[in-house]
Amino acid sequence: MKSVWLRAVQRLESEYLARLGLSLPLLALAVVVASDLIAGRDHYLTPGIVAAPALAAITVNWHKTLFVSALGILVQAALAPYDGVARNSDHDVLFGQLYAYCLVSAFSVYIAWRRETGARAFTAIASVAEAAQHALMHPPAPRVGAVRVAVRYVSAADAAQIGGDLYSVLETPHGVRALIGDVRGKGLAAVQSSAVVLGAFREAAFDEGGLDRVAARVDASVGRHVSTGDFITALFAQFDTQDSVELLHYGHVAPLRVSRDGAVETLEPADPWVPLGLADLVTGAPESWRVPLLPGDVLVLCTDGVIEARGEQDGTFYPLADRVGPLVAGSGRDLESAVERVYDDLLDHTGGSLSDDVVLLLISPLSRPLPVHPQDPPLLPS
């Protein structure tokens, strides 16, 4: 599995090579010609020109690679009288050199063509994946209703930007409602299950008055439209009153609360429940619980791809609860920088590789507006 950092490095390398263009193969031609002329007639260095088309194959398209190959043949033909190869009665050396050069040139043109078509295909796939992610996930604005939001979504699949992890943050008539979840499995089936959950949540979040009723509708939709045996862990959150948040657990990773001073508390559910899609296996219904969440506090939600990411050196799981405090503390006004710090720390722990999809979702309530007195100008919330 390619790492996120490896893909970034490869992209930078390809951009750097593209900027070099024809300069690199032409420089190789010039170096070989100069070396041959300086070495004198007793030294035959022109076979080194074979490096030019090989370099062109990784820096320019196949048309320009073909041009460099043809230019190399002309240069060798021009140097042949100087090196005395053309006057040699035994032309096997010259013919062997030209045969090898033509073979390498043809292969270089083919490699350049494959690289060019592959790059176009990758760009098309990445564009479709990006459009699908935006259509499916609807990335939230930095501020949604009475909360600030920052999210980092990363698919572990190569060339993909969507996977089995899901999230949504919506401003509704009932307050800001959020969902984070993780579909069992990967691939197209997981994406389809994500679409079912997100579609049901976006409808129910506006229609239903209680968070438990929202979750019940989502669970019912999963039961109807998701394959038997598949399930989705989920955590629902509702910000409907100041200084607290309502949470509802469906088998998902417990959220963390990071206070302004960096203290971290794991918000374990009072009534742990089974994931979405497994309601037939149990009786009853889950119960939500409410926890304090003051302005400046940060609610940290994630999928198991975060806490189960293994270290490169010792193979240990990423200790999110132990490390998130100083990374997030006091960042209620700048959650984007905070989520970037946590994600970078995760990559440092794993050595830059991720074996599972990852969602990091940070939510912080806005400061309450100060009381407005008749003699005071109106104050806006920060």
CSV table of N, CA and C in Angstrom, one decimal, residues 21-173:
chain,number,residue,atom,x,y,z
A,21,GLY,N,12.1,19.1,-18.9
A,21,GLY,CA,11.8,19.0,-20.3
A,21,GLY,C,12.9,18.5,-21.2
A,22,LEU,N,13.2,19.2,-22.3
A,22,LEU,CA,14.2,18.8,-23.2
A,22,LEU,C,15.6,19.1,-22.7
A,23,SER,N,15.7,19.9,-21.7
A,23,SER,CA,17.1,20.4,-21.3
A,23,SER,C,17.9,19.2,-20.8
A,24,LEU,N,17.4,18.2,-20.1
A,24,LEU,CA,18.2,17.1,-19.6
A,24,LEU,C,18.7,16.2,-20.7
A,25,PRO,N,17.9,15.7,-21.7
A,25,PRO,CA,18.4,14.9,-22.7
A,25,PRO,C,19.4,15.7,-23.7
A,26,LEU,N,19.1,17.0,-23.9
A,26,LEU,CA,20.0,17.8,-24.8
A,26,LEU,C,21.3,18.0,-24.1
A,27,LEU,N,21.2,18.2,-22.7
A,27,LEU,CA,22.5,18.3,-22.0
A,27,LEU,C,23.3,17.1,-22.1
A,28,ALA,N,22.7,15.9,-22.0
A,28,ALA,CA,23.4,14.6,-22.2
A,28,ALA,C,24.0,14.5,-23.5
A,29,LEU,N,23.3,14.9,-24.6
A,29,LEU,CA,23.9,15.0,-25.9
A,29,LEU,C,25.1,15.9,-26.0
A,30,ALA,N,25.0,17.1,-25.4
A,30,ALA,CA,26.1,18.0,-25.4
A,30,ALA,C,27.3,17.5,-24.7
A,31,VAL,N,27.1,16.9,-23.5
A,31,VAL,CA,28.2,16.3,-22.7
A,31,VAL,C,28.9,15.2,-23.5
A,32,VAL,N,28.2,14.3,-24.1
A,32,VAL,CA,28.8,13.2,-24.9
A,32,VAL,C,29.6,13.8,-26.1
A,33,VAL,N,29.1,14.8,-26.8
A,33,VAL,CA,29.8,15.3,-27.9
A,33,VAL,C,31.0,16.0,-27.5
A,34,ALA,N,30.9,16.9,-26.4
A,34,ALA,CA,32.1,17.6,-25.9
A,34,ALA,C,33.2,16.6,-25.4
A,35,SER,N,32.8,15.5,-24.8
A,35,SER,CA,33.7,14.6,-24.3
A,35,SER,C,34.4,13.9,-25.4
A,36,ASP,N,33.7,13.5,-26.4
A,36,ASP,CA,34.3,12.8,-27.6
A,36,ASP,C,35.3,13.7,-28.3
A,37,LEU,N,34.9,15.0,-28.5
A,37,LEU,CA,35.8,15.9,-29.2
A,37,LEU,C,37.1,16.2,-28.3
A,38,ILE,N,36.9,16.3,-27.0
A,38,ILE,CA,38.1,16.6,-26.1
A,38,ILE,C,39.0,15.4,-26.1
A,39,ALA,N,38.4,14.2,-26.0
A,39,ALA,CA,39.2,13.0,-25.9
A,39,ALA,C,40.1,12.7,-27.2
A,40,GLY,N,39.6,13.3,-28.3
A,40,GLY,CA,40.4,13.1,-29.5
A,40,GLY,C,40.0,11.9,-30.4
A,41,ARG,N,40.7,11.8,-31.5
A,41,ARG,CA,40.3,10.8,-32.5
A,41,ARG,C,40.5,9.4,-32.0
A,42,ASP,N,41.4,9.2,-31.0
A,42,ASP,CA,41.7,7.9,-30.6
A,42,ASP,C,40.7,7.3,-29.6
A,43,HIS,N,39.7,8.1,-29.2
A,43,HIS,CA,38.7,7.6,-28.3
A,43,HIS,C,37.3,7.7,-28.9
A,44,TYR,N,36.6,6.7,-28.8
A,44,TYR,CA,35.3,6.6,-29.4
A,44,TYR,C,34.2,6.6,-28.3
A,45,LEU,N,33.7,7.8,-28.0
A,45,LEU,CA,32.7,8.0,-26.9
A,45,LEU,C,31.3,8.2,-27.3
A,46,THR,N,31.0,8.3,-28.6
A,46,THR,CA,29.7,8.6,-29.1
A,46,THR,C,28.6,7.5,-28.7
A,47,PRO,N,29.0,6.3,-28.4
A,47,PRO,CA,27.9,5.4,-27.9
A,47,PRO,C,27.2,5.9,-26.6
A,48,GLY,N,27.8,6.8,-25.9
A,48,GLY,CA,27.2,7.3,-24.7
A,48,GLY,C,25.9,8.1,-25.0
A,49,ILE,N,25.7,8.5,-26.3
A,49,ILE,CA,24.5,9.2,-26.7
A,49,ILE,C,23.2,8.4,-26.4
A,50,VAL,N,23.4,7.1,-26.2
A,50,VAL,CA,22.2,6.3,-26.0
A,50,VAL,C,21.5,6.8,-24.7
A,51,ALA,N,22.1,7.5,-23.8
A,51,ALA,CA,21.5,8.0,-22.6
A,51,ALA,C,20.4,9.1,-22.9
A,52,ALA,N,20.6,9.8,-24.0
A,52,ALA,CA,19.7,10.9,-24.3
A,52,ALA,C,18.2,10.5,-24.5
A,53,PRO,N,17.9,9.5,-25.4
A,53,PRO,CA,16.5,9.1,-25.5
A,53,PRO,C,16.0,8.5,-24.2
A,54,ALA,N,16.8,7.8,-23.4
A,54,ALA,CA,16.4,7.2,-22.2
A,54,ALA,C,16.0,8.3,-21.2
A,55,LEU,N,16.7,9.4,-21.2
A,55,LEU,CA,16.4,10.5,-20.3
A,55,LEU,C,15.1,11.3,-20.8
A,56,ALA,N,15.0,11.4,-22.1
A,56,ALA,CA,13.8,12.0,-22.7
A,56,ALA,C,12.5,11.3,-22.3
A,57,ALA,N,12.6,10.0,-22.2
A,57,ALA,CA,11.4,9.2,-21.9
A,57,ALA,C,10.8,9.5,-20.6
A,58,ILE,N,11.6,10.1,-19.6
A,58,ILE,CA,11.0,10.4,-18.3
A,58,ILE,C,10.8,11.9,-18.1
A,59,THR,N,11.1,12.7,-19.1
A,59,THR,CA,11.0,14.2,-19.0
A,59,THR,C,10.1,14.8,-20.0
A,60,VAL,N,9.9,14.2,-21.2
A,60,VAL,CA,9.0,14.8,-22.2
A,60,VAL,C,8.1,13.7,-22.8
A,61,ASN,N,7.2,14.2,-23.7
A,61,ASN,CA,6.3,13.2,-24.3
A,61,ASN,C,6.9,12.4,-25.4
A,62,TRP,N,6.2,11.5,-26.0
A,62,TRP,CA,6.8,10.6,-26.9
A,62,TRP,C,7.2,11.3,-28.2
A,63,HIS,N,6.5,12.3,-28.6
A,63,HIS,CA,6.9,13.1,-29.8
A,63,HIS,C,8.3,13.7,-29.6
A,64,LYS,N,8.5,14.3,-28.5
A,64,LYS,CA,9.8,14.9,-28.2
A,64,LYS,C,10.9,13.9,-28.0
A,65,THR,N,10.5,12.7,-27.4
A,65,THR,CA,11.5,11.6,-27.3
A,65,THR,C,11.9,11.1,-28.7
A,66,LEU,N,11.0,11.0,-29.6
A,66,LEU,CA,11.4,10.6,-30.9
A,66,LEU,C,12.3,11.7,-31.6
A,67,PHE,N,12.0,12.9,-31.3
A,67,PHE,CA,12.9,14.0,-31.9
A,67,PHE,C,14.3,13.9,-31.3
A,68,VAL,N,14.4,13.6,-30.0
A,68,VAL,CA,15.8,13.5,-29.4
A,68,VAL,C,16.5,12.2,-30.0
A,69,SER,N,15.7,11.2,-30.2
A,69,SER,CA,16.3,10.0,-30.8
A,69,SER,C,16.9,10.2,-32.2
A,70,ALA,N,16.1,10.9,-33.0
A,70,ALA,CA,16.5,11.3,-34.3
A,70,ALA,C,17.7,12.2,-34.3
A,71,LEU,N,17.7,13.2,-33.4
A,71,LEU,CA,18.8,14.1,-33.2
A,71,LEU,C,20.1,13.3,-32.8
A,72,GLY,N,19.9,12.3,-32.0
A,72,GLY,CA,21.1,11.5,-31.6
A,72,GLY,C,21.7,10.7,-32.8
A,73,ILE,N,20.9,10.2,-33.7
A,73,ILE,CA,21.4,9.6,-34.9
A,73,ILE,C,22.2,10.5,-35.7
A,74,LEU,N,21.7,11.8,-35.9
A,74,LEU,CA,22.4,12.7,-36.7
A,74,LEU,C,23.7,13.1,-36.1
A,75,VAL,N,23.7,13.2,-34.8
A,75,VAL,CA,25.0,13.6,-34.1
A,75,VAL,C,26.0,12.4,-34.3
A,76,GLN,N,25.6,11.2,-34.2
A,76,GLN,CA,26.5,10.1,-34.3
A,76,GLN,C,27.0,10.0,-35.8
A,77,ALA,N,26.1,10.3,-36.7
A,77,ALA,CA,26.6,10.3,-38.1
A,77,ALA,C,27.6,11.4,-38.4
A,78,ALA,N,27.4,12.6,-37.7
A,78,ALA,CA,28.3,13.7,-37.9
A,78,ALA,C,29.7,13.4,-37.3
A,79,LEU,N,29.7,12.7,-36.2
A,79,LEU,CA,31.0,12.4,-35.5
A,79,LEU,C,31.7,11.2,-36.0
A,80,ALA,N,31.0,10.4,-36.8
A,80,ALA,CA,31.6,9.1,-37.3
A,80,ALA,C,32.9,9.4,-38.1
A,81,PRO,N,32.9,10.4,-39.1
A,81,PRO,CA,34.2,10.7,-39.8
A,81,PRO,C,35.3,11.2,-38.8
A,82,TYR,N,34.9,12.0,-37.8
A,82,TYR,CA,35.9,12.5,-36.9
A,82,TYR,C,36.6,11.4,-36.1
A,83,ASP,N,35.8,10.4,-35.7
A,83,ASP,CA,36.3,9.3,-34.9
A,83,ASP,C,36.9,8.2,-35.7
A,84,GLY,N,36.8,8.3,-37.1
A,84,GLY,CA,37.3,7.4,-37.9
A,84,GLY,C,36.6,6.1,-38.1
A,85,VAL,N,35.4,6.0,-37.5
A,85,VAL,CA,34.6,4.8,-37.6
A,85,VAL,C,34.1,4.5,-39.0
A,86,ALA,N,33.8,5.6,-39.7
A,86,ALA,CA,33.2,5.4,-41.1
A,86,ALA,C,34.3,4.9,-42.0
A,87,ARG,N,35.6,5.1,-41.7
A,87,ARG,CA,36.6,4.7,-42.6
A,87,ARG,C,37.1,3.3,-42.3
A,88,ASN,N,36.6,2.8,-41.2
A,88,ASN,CA,37.1,1.4,-40.8
A,88,ASN,C,36.4,0.4,-41.7
A,89,SER,N,37.3,-0.5,-42.2
A,89,SER,CA,36.8,-1.5,-43.2
A,89,SER,C,35.8,-2.5,-42.5
A,90,ASP,N,36.0,-2.6,-41.2
A,90,ASP,CA,35.1,-3.5,-40.4
A,90,ASP,C,34.0,-2.6,-39.8
A,91,HIS,N,32.8,-2.7,-40.4
A,91,HIS,CA,31.7,-1.8,-39.9
A,91,HIS,C,30.8,-2.4,-38.9
A,92,ASP,N,31.3,-3.6,-38.3
A,92,ASP,CA,30.4,-4.2,-37.3
A,92,ASP,C,30.2,-3.4,-36.1
A,93,VAL,N,31.3,-2.6,-35.7
A,93,VAL,CA,31.2,-1.8,-34.5
A,93,VAL,C,30.1,-0.7,-34.7
A,94,LEU,N,30.2,-0.1,-35.9
A,94,LEU,CA,29.3,1.0,-36.2
A,94,LEU,C,27.8,0.5,-36.3
A,95,PHE,N,27.7,-0.6,-37.0
A,95,PHE,CA,26.3,-1.2,-37.2
A,95,PHE,C,25.8,-1.7,-35.8
A,96,GLY,N,26.6,-2.3,-35.0
A,96,GLY,CA,26.2,-2.7,-33.7
A,96,GLY,C,25.8,-1.6,-32.8
A,97,GLN,N,26.5,-0.5,-32.9
A,97,GLN,CA,26.2,0.7,-32.1
A,97,GLN,C,24.9,1.3,-32.5
A,98,LEU,N,24.7,1.4,-33.9
A,98,LEU,CA,23.4,2.0,-34.4
A,98,LEU,C,22.2,1.1,-34.1
A,99,TYR,N,22.4,-0.3,-34.1
A,99,TYR,CA,21.4,-1.2,-33.8
A,99,TYR,C,20.9,-1.1,-32.4
A,100,ALA,N,21.9,-1.0,-31.5
A,100,ALA,CA,21.6,-0.9,-30.0
A,100,ALA,C,20.9,0.5,-29.8
A,101,TYR,N,21.4,1.5,-30.4
A,101,TYR,CA,20.8,2.9,-30.2
A,101,TYR,C,19.4,2.9,-30.7
A,102,CYS,N,19.1,2.3,-31.9
A,102,CYS,CA,17.7,2.3,-32.4
A,102,CYS,C,16.8,1.5,-31.5
A,103,LEU,N,17.3,0.4,-30.9
A,103,LEU,CA,16.5,-0.4,-30.0
A,103,LEU,C,16.2,0.3,-28.8
A,104,VAL,N,17.2,1.0,-28.2
A,104,VAL,CA,16.9,1.8,-27.0
A,104,VAL,C,16.0,2.9,-27.3
A,105,SER,N,16.2,3.6,-28.4
A,105,SER,CA,15.3,4.7,-28.8
A,105,SER,C,13.9,4.3,-28.9
A,106,ALA,N,13.6,3.1,-29.6
A,106,ALA,CA,12.3,2.7,-29.8
A,106,ALA,C,11.6,2.3,-28.4
A,107,PHE,N,12.4,1.7,-27.6
A,107,PHE,CA,11.9,1.4,-26.3
A,107,PHE,C,11.6,2.7,-25.5
A,108,SER,N,12.4,3.7,-25.6
A,108,SER,CA,12.2,4.9,-24.9
A,108,SER,C,11.0,5.7,-25.4
A,109,VAL,N,10.8,5.6,-26.7
A,109,VAL,CA,9.5,6.3,-27.2
A,109,VAL,C,8.3,5.5,-26.7
A,110,TYR,N,8.4,4.2,-26.6
A,110,TYR,CA,7.3,3.4,-26.0
A,110,TYR,C,7.0,3.8,-24.6
A,111,ILE,N,8.1,3.9,-23.8
A,111,ILE,CA,8.0,4.2,-22.4
A,111,ILE,C,7.4,5.6,-22.2
A,112,ALA,N,7.8,6.6,-23.0
A,112,ALA,CA,7.3,7.9,-22.9
A,112,ALA,C,5.8,7.9,-23.3
A,113,TRP,N,5.4,7.1,-24.3
A,113,TRP,CA,4.0,7.0,-24.6
A,113,TRP,C,3.1,6.4,-23.5
A,114,ARG,N,3.6,5.3,-22.9
A,114,ARG,CA,2.9,4.7,-21.8
A,114,ARG,C,2.8,5.6,-20.6
A,115,ARG,N,3.9,6.3,-20.3
A,115,ARG,CA,3.9,7.3,-19.2
A,115,ARG,C,2.9,8.4,-19.4
A,116,GLU,N,2.8,8.9,-20.7
A,116,GLU,CA,1.9,10.0,-21.0
A,116,GLU,C,0.5,9.5,-20.9
A,117,THR,N,0.1,8.4,-21.5
A,117,THR,CA,-1.2,7.9,-21.4
A,117,THR,C,-1.6,7.5,-20.0
A,118,GLY,N,-0.7,7.0,-19.2
A,118,GLY,CA,-1.0,6.6,-17.8
A,118,GLY,C,-1.2,7.9,-17.0
A,119,ALA,N,-0.5,8.9,-17.2
A,119,ALA,CA,-0.7,10.2,-16.5
A,119,ALA,C,-2.1,10.8,-16.8
A,120,ARG,N,-2.5,10.7,-18.1
A,120,ARG,CA,-3.8,11.2,-18.4
A,120,ARG,C,-4.9,10.4,-17.7
A,121,ALA,N,-4.7,9.0,-17.7
A,121,ALA,CA,-5.7,8.2,-17.1
A,121,ALA,C,-5.8,8.4,-15.6
A,122,PHE,N,-4.6,8.6,-15.0
A,122,PHE,CA,-4.6,8.9,-13.5
A,122,PHE,C,-5.3,10.2,-13.2
A,123,THR,N,-5.0,11.2,-14.0
A,123,THR,CA,-5.6,12.5,-13.8
A,123,THR,C,-7.2,12.4,-13.9
A,124,ALA,N,-7.6,11.6,-14.9
A,124,ALA,CA,-9.1,11.5,-15.1
A,124,ALA,C,-9.7,10.8,-13.9
A,125,ILE,N,-9.0,9.7,-13.4
A,125,ILE,CA,-9.5,9.0,-12.3
A,125,ILE,C,-9.5,9.8,-11.0
A,126,ALA,N,-8.4,10.6,-10.8
A,126,ALA,CA,-8.4,11.5,-9.6
A,126,ALA,C,-9.5,12.5,-9.7
A,127,SER,N,-9.8,13.1,-10.9
A,127,SER,CA,-10.8,14.1,-11.0
A,127,SER,C,-12.2,13.5,-10.7
A,128,VAL,N,-12.4,12.3,-11.2
A,128,VAL,CA,-13.7,11.6,-10.9
A,128,VAL,C,-13.8,11.3,-9.4
A,129,ALA,N,-12.7,10.9,-8.8
A,129,ALA,CA,-12.7,10.6,-7.4
A,129,ALA,C,-13.0,11.8,-6.5
A,130,GLU,N,-12.3,12.9,-6.9
A,130,GLU,CA,-12.5,14.2,-6.2
A,130,GLU,C,-14.0,14.7,-6.3
A,131,ALA,N,-14.5,14.6,-7.5
A,131,ALA,CA,-15.9,15.0,-7.7
A,131,ALA,C,-16.9,14.1,-6.9
A,132,ALA,N,-16.6,12.8,-6.9
A,132,ALA,CA,-17.4,11.8,-6.1
A,132,ALA,C,-17.3,12.1,-4.6
A,133,GLN,N,-16.1,12.4,-4.2
A,133,GLN,CA,-16.0,12.7,-2.7
A,133,GLN,C,-16.8,14.0,-2.3
A,134,HIS,N,-16.7,15.0,-3.2
A,134,HIS,CA,-17.5,16.2,-2.8
A,134,HIS,C,-19.0,16.0,-2.9
A,135,ALA,N,-19.4,15.2,-3.9
A,135,ALA,CA,-20.8,14.9,-4.0
A,135,ALA,C,-21.3,14.0,-2.9
A,136,LEU,N,-20.5,13.1,-2.4
A,136,LEU,CA,-20.9,12.2,-1.3
A,136,LEU,C,-20.7,12.8,0.0
A,137,MET,N,-19.6,13.4,0.3
A,137,MET,CA,-19.3,13.9,1.6
A,137,MET,C,-19.7,15.3,1.9
A,138,HIS,N,-19.8,16.2,0.9
A,138,HIS,CA,-20.2,17.6,1.2
A,138,HIS,C,-19.3,18.2,2.2
A,139,PRO,N,-18.0,18.4,2.0
A,139,PRO,CA,-17.1,18.9,3.0
A,139,PRO,C,-17.7,20.2,3.6
A,140,PRO,N,-17.7,20.2,5.0
A,140,PRO,CA,-18.4,21.4,5.6
A,140,PRO,C,-17.5,22.6,5.6
A,141,ALA,N,-18.2,23.8,5.7
A,141,ALA,CA,-17.5,25.0,5.9
A,141,ALA,C,-16.8,25.1,7.2
A,142,PRO,N,-15.8,26.0,7.4
A,142,PRO,CA,-15.1,26.1,8.6
A,142,PRO,C,-16.1,26.5,9.8
A,143,ARG,N,-17.2,27.1,9.5
A,143,ARG,CA,-18.2,27.3,10.5
A,143,ARG,C,-19.5,26.8,10.1
A,144,VAL,N,-20.1,26.0,10.9
A,144,VAL,CA,-21.5,25.5,10.7
A,144,VAL,C,-22.4,25.8,11.8
A,145,GLY,N,-23.3,26.7,11.6
A,145,GLY,CA,-24.1,27.1,12.7
A,145,GLY,C,-23.3,27.7,13.9
A,146,ALA,N,-23.5,27.1,15.1
A,146,ALA,CA,-22.9,27.6,16.3
A,146,ALA,C,-21.6,26.9,16.6
A,147,VAL,N,-21.0,26.2,15.6
A,147,VAL,CA,-19.7,25.4,15.9
A,147,VAL,C,-18.7,25.7,14.8
A,148,ARG,N,-17.5,25.6,15.1
A,148,ARG,CA,-16.4,25.6,14.2
A,148,ARG,C,-16.0,24.1,13.9
A,149,VAL,N,-15.6,23.9,12.6
A,149,VAL,CA,-15.4,22.5,12.1
A,149,VAL,C,-14.1,22.4,11.3
A,150,ALA,N,-13.3,21.4,11.5
A,150,ALA,CA,-12.2,21.1,10.6
A,150,ALA,C,-12.2,19.6,10.4
A,151,VAL,N,-11.9,19.1,9.2
A,151,VAL,CA,-11.9,17.7,8.9
A,151,VAL,C,-10.7,17.3,8.1
A,152,ARG,N,-10.2,16.1,8.3
A,152,ARG,CA,-9.2,15.6,7.4
A,152,ARG,C,-9.7,14.2,7.0
A,153,TYR,N,-9.9,14.0,5.7
A,153,TYR,CA,-10.4,12.7,5.2
A,153,TYR,C,-9.3,12.2,4.2
A,154,VAL,N,-8.8,11.0,4.4
A,154,VAL,CA,-7.8,10.4,3.6
A,154,VAL,C,-8.2,8.9,3.3
A,155,SER,N,-8.2,8.6,2.0
A,155,SER,CA,-8.5,7.2,1.6
A,155,SER,C,-7.1,6.5,1.5
A,156,ALA,N,-7.0,5.3,2.0
A,156,ALA,CA,-5.8,4.5,1.9
A,156,ALA,C,-5.6,3.9,0.6
A,157,ALA,N,-6.7,3.9,-0.3
A,157,ALA,CA,-6.6,3.3,-1.6
A,157,ALA,C,-5.8,4.2,-2.5
A,158,ASP,N,-4.9,3.6,-3.4
A,158,ASP,CA,-4.1,4.4,-4.3
A,158,ASP,C,-5.1,5.0,-5.3
A,159,ALA,N,-4.8,6.3,-5.6
A,159,ALA,CA,-5.5,7.1,-6.6
A,159,ALA,C,-6.9,7.3,-6.3
A,160,ALA,N,-7.3,7.0,-5.0
A,160,ALA,CA,-8.7,7.2,-4.7
A,160,ALA,C,-8.8,8.3,-3.6
A,161,GLN,N,-10.0,8.9,-3.6
A,161,GLN,CA,-10.2,9.9,-2.5
A,161,GLN,C,-11.5,9.6,-1.7
A,162,ILE,N,-12.1,8.5,-2.0
A,162,ILE,CA,-13.3,8.1,-1.2
A,162,ILE,C,-13.1,6.6,-0.8
A,163,GLY,N,-13.8,6.3,0.3
A,163,GLY,CA,-13.6,4.9,0.8
A,163,GLY,C,-14.8,4.6,1.7
A,164,GLY,N,-14.6,3.8,2.7
A,164,GLY,CA,-15.7,3.3,3.6
A,164,GLY,C,-15.9,4.2,4.8
A,165,ASP,N,-15.1,5.2,5.0
A,165,ASP,CA,-15.3,6.1,6.2
A,165,ASP,C,-16.2,7.2,5.7
A,166,LEU,N,-17.0,7.8,6.6
A,166,LEU,CA,-18.0,8.8,6.3
A,166,LEU,C,-18.1,9.8,7.4
A,167,TYR,N,-18.6,11.0,7.0
A,167,TYR,CA,-18.9,12.0,8.0
A,167,TYR,C,-19.8,13.0,7.4
A,168,SER,N,-20.5,13.8,8.3
A,168,SER,CA,-21.4,14.8,7.8
A,168,SER,C,-21.6,15.8,9.0
A,169,VAL,N,-21.7,17.1,8.7
A,169,VAL,CA,-22.0,18.1,9.7
A,169,VAL,C,-23.0,19.0,9.1
A,170,LEU,N,-24.2,19.1,9.7
A,170,LEU,CA,-25.3,19.9,9.1
A,170,LEU,C,-25.9,20.9,10.1
A,171,GLU,N,-26.2,22.0,9.7
A,171,GLU,CA,-27.0,23.0,10.5
A,171,GLU,C,-28.5,22.7,10.2
A,172,THR,N,-29.3,22.4,11.2
A,172,THR,CA,-30.7,22.0,11.0
A,172,THR,C,-31.5,22.9,11.9
A,173,PRO,N,-32.8,22.8,11.8
A,173,PRO,CA,-33.7,23.6,12.7
A,173,PRO,C,-33.6,23.1,14.2
